[in-house]
mmCIF file of C-alpha atoms in Angstrom:
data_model
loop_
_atom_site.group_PDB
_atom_site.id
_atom_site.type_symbol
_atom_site.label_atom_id
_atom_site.label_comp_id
_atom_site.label_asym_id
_atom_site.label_seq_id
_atom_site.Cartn_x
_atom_site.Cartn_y
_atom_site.Cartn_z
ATOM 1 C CA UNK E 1 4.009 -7.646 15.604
ATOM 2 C CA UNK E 2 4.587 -7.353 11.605
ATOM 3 C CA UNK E 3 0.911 -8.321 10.785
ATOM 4 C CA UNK E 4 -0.519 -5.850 13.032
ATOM 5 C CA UNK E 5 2.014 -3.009 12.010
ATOM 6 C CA UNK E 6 0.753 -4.180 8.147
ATOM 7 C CA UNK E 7 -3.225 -3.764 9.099
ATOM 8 C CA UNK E 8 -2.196 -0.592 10.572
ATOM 9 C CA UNK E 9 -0.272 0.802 7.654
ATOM 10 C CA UNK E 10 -3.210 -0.264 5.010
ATOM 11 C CA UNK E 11 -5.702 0.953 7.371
ATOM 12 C CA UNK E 12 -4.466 4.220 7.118
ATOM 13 C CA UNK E 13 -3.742 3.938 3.382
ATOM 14 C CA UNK E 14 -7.319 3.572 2.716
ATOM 15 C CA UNK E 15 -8.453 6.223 4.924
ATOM 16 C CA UNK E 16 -5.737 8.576 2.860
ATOM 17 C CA UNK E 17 -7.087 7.713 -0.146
ATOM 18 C CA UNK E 18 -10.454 8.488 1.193
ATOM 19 C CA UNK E 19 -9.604 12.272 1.630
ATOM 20 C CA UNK E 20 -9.761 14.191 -1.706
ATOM 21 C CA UNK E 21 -5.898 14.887 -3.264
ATOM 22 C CA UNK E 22 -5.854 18.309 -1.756
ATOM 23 C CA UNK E 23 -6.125 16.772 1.239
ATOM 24 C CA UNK E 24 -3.870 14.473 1.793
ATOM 25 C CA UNK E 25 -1.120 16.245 3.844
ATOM 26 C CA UNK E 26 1.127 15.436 6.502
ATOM 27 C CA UNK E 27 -1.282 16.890 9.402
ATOM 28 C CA UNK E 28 -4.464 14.746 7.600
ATOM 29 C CA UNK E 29 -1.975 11.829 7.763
ATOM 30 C CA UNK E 30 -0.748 12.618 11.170
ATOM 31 C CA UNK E 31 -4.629 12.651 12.316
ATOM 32 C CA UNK E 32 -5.598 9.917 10.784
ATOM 33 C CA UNK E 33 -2.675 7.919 12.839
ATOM 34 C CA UNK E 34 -3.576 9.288 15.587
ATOM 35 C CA UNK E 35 -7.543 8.074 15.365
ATOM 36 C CA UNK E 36 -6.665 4.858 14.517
ATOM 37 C CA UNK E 37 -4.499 4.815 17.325
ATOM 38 C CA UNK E 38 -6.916 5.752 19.610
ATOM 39 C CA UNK E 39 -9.190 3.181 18.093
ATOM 40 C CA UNK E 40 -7.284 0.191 18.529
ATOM 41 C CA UNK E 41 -5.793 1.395 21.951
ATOM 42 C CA UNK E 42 -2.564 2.183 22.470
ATOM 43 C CA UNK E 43 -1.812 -0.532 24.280
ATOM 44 C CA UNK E 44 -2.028 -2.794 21.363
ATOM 45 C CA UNK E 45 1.490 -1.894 20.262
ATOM 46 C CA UNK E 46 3.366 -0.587 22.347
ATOM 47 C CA UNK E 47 5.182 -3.443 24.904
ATOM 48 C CA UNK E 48 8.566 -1.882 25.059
ATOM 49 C CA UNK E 49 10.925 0.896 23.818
ATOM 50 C CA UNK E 50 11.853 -0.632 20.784
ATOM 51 C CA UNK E 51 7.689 -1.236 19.551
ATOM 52 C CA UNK E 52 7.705 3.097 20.275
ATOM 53 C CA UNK E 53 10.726 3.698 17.631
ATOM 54 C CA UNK E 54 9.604 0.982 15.065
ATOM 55 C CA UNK E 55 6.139 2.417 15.111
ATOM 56 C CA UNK E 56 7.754 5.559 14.779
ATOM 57 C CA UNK E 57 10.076 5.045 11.862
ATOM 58 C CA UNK E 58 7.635 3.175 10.154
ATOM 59 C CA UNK E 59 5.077 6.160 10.552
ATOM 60 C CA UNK E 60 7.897 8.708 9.237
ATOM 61 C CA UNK E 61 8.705 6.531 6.409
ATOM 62 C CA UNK E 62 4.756 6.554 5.563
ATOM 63 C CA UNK E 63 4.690 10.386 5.920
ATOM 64 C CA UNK E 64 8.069 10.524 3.471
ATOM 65 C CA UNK E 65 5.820 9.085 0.862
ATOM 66 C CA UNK E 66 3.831 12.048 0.967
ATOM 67 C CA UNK E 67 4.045 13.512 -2.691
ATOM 68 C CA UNK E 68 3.276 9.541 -3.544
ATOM 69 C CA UNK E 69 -0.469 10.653 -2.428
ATOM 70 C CA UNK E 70 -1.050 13.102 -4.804
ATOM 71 C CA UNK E 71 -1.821 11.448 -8.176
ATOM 72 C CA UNK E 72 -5.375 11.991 -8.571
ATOM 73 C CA UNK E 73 -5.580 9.290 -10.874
ATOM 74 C CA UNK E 74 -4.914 6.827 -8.100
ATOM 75 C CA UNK E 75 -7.039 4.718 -6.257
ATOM 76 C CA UNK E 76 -7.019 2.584 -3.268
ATOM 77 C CA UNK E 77 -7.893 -0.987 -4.081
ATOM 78 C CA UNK E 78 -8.379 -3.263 -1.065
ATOM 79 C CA UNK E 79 -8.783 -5.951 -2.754
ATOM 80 C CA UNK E 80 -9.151 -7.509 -6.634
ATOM 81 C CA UNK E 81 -9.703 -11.043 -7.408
ATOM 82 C CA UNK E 82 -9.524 -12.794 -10.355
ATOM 83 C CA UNK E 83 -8.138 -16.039 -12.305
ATOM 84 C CA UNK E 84 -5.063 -16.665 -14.126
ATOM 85 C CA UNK E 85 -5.990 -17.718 -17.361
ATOM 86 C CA UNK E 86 -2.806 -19.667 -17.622
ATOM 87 C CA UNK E 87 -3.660 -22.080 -15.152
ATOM 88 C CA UNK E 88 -7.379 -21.291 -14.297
ATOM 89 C CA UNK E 89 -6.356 -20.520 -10.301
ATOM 90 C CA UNK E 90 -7.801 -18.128 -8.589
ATOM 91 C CA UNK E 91 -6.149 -14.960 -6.978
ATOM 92 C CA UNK E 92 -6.076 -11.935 -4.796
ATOM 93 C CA UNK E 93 -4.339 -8.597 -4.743
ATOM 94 C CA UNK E 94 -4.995 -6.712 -1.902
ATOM 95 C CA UNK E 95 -4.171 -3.284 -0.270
ATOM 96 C CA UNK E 96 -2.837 -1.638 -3.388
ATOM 97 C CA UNK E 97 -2.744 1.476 -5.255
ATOM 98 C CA UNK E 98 -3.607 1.851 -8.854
ATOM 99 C CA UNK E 99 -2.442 4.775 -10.525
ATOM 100 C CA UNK E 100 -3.947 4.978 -15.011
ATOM 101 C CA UNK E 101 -3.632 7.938 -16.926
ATOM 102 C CA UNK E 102 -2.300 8.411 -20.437
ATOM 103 C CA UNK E 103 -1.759 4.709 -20.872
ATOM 104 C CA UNK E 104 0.440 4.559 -17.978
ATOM 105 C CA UNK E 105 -0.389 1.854 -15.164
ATOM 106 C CA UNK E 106 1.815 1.941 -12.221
ATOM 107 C CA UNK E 107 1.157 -0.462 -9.489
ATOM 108 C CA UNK E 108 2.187 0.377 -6.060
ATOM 109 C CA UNK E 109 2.074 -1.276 -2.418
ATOM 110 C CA UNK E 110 2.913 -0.454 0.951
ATOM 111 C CA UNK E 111 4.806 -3.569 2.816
ATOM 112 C CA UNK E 112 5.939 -2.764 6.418
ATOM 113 C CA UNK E 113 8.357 -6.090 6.244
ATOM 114 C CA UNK E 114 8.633 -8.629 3.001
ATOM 115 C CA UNK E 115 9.906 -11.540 1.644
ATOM 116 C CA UNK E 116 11.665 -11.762 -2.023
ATOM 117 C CA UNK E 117 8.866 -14.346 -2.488
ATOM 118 C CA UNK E 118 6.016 -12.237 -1.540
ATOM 119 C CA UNK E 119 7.453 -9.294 -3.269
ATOM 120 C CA UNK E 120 7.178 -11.696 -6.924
ATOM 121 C CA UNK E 121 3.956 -12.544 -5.812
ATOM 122 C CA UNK E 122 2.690 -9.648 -5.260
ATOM 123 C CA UNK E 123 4.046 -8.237 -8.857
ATOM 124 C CA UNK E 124 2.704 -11.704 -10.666
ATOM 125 C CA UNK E 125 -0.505 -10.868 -9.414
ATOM 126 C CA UNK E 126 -0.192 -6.676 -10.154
ATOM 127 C CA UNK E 127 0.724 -8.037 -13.785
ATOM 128 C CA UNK E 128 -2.341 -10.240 -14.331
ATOM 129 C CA UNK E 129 -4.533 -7.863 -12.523
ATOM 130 C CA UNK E 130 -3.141 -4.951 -14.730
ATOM 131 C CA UNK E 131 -3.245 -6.959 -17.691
ATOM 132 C CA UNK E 132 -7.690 -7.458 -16.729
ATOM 133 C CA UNK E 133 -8.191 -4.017 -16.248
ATOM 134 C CA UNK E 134 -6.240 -2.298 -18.898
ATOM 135 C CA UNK E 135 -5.645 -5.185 -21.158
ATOM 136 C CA UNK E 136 -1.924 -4.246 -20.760
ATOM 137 C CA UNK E 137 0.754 -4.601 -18.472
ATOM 138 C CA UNK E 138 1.709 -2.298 -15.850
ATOM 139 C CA UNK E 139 3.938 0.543 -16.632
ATOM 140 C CA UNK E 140 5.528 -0.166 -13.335
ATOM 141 C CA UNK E 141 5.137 -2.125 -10.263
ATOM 142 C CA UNK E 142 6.723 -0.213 -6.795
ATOM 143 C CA UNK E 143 6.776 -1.225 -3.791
ATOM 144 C CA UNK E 144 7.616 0.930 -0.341
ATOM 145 C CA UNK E 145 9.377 -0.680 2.156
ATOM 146 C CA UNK E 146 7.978 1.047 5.648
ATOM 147 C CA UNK E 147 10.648 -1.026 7.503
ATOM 148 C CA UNK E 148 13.617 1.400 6.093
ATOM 149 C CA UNK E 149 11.855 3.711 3.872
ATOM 150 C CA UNK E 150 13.432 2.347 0.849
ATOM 151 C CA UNK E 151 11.495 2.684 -2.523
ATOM 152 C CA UNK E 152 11.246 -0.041 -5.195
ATOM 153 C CA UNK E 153 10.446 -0.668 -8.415
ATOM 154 C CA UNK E 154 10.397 -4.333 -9.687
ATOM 155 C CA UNK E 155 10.792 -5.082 -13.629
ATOM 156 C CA UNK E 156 8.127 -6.406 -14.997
ATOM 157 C CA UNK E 157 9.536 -7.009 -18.722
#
């Protein structure tokens, strides 16, 4: 059920980031949800009581985030791949937003459920990504937890 919650929640990240800054509000959120829910079928979902209040709380904890929306310095990237020139390996970031304005470069992701290791993979990869683009490293790396709404932001010293 996590993977499909997670294509959800970056489906409608992208379409949010779509909409110009002015409009990304609660009732453009809402209606994106709600096409993408009619889309997939709500039947996809929903098997039992509990799917209808984790979907929910992981919708409200999307729509807390809000104010997050509203850089417009920020992009969507759905996906960026590249090589480590330490070891020559190729890798991906996906599904992430890249804020860069006055030399600040914050990194941030949407995860509906994650592991510690996935969370330092994911900011390896926002590190050598950031360090490409801007020839820097990221001011910050954050992460939102969907799950309980909780807001992170992992040290990248």
């Amino acid at each position: 059920m996590t993977l499909e919650y997670q294509k959800f929640v970056n489906h409608i990240i992208y379409e949010i980031y779509l909409l110009p800054v002015h409009q990304r509000t609660t009732s453009s959120i809402l209606h994106i949800v709600h096409e993408k829910q009619q889309e997939i079928g709500k039947n996809t979902f929903f098997k039992s009581g509990c799917d209808y209040i984790a979907f929910a709380q992981i919708i409200d904890h999307l729509l807390q985030q809000t104010d997050l929306y509203q850089d417009k310095h920020a992009w969507y990237c759905p996906l960026w791949k590249g090589v480590n020139p330490s070891n020559r390996k190729t890798f991906r970031l996906d599904h992430t937003v890249i804020s860069h304005e006055n030399k600040q470069v914050r990194f941030r992701k949407f995860f509906v459920e994650c592991s510690s290791h996935a969370l330092e993979d994911y900011a390896r990869k926002a590190i050598l990504c950031s360090e490409h683009m801007f020839q820097a490293k990221p001011t910050s790396v954050e992460y939102v937890n969907l799950t309980t709404g909780e807001h992170h932001i992992l040290n990248v010293a």
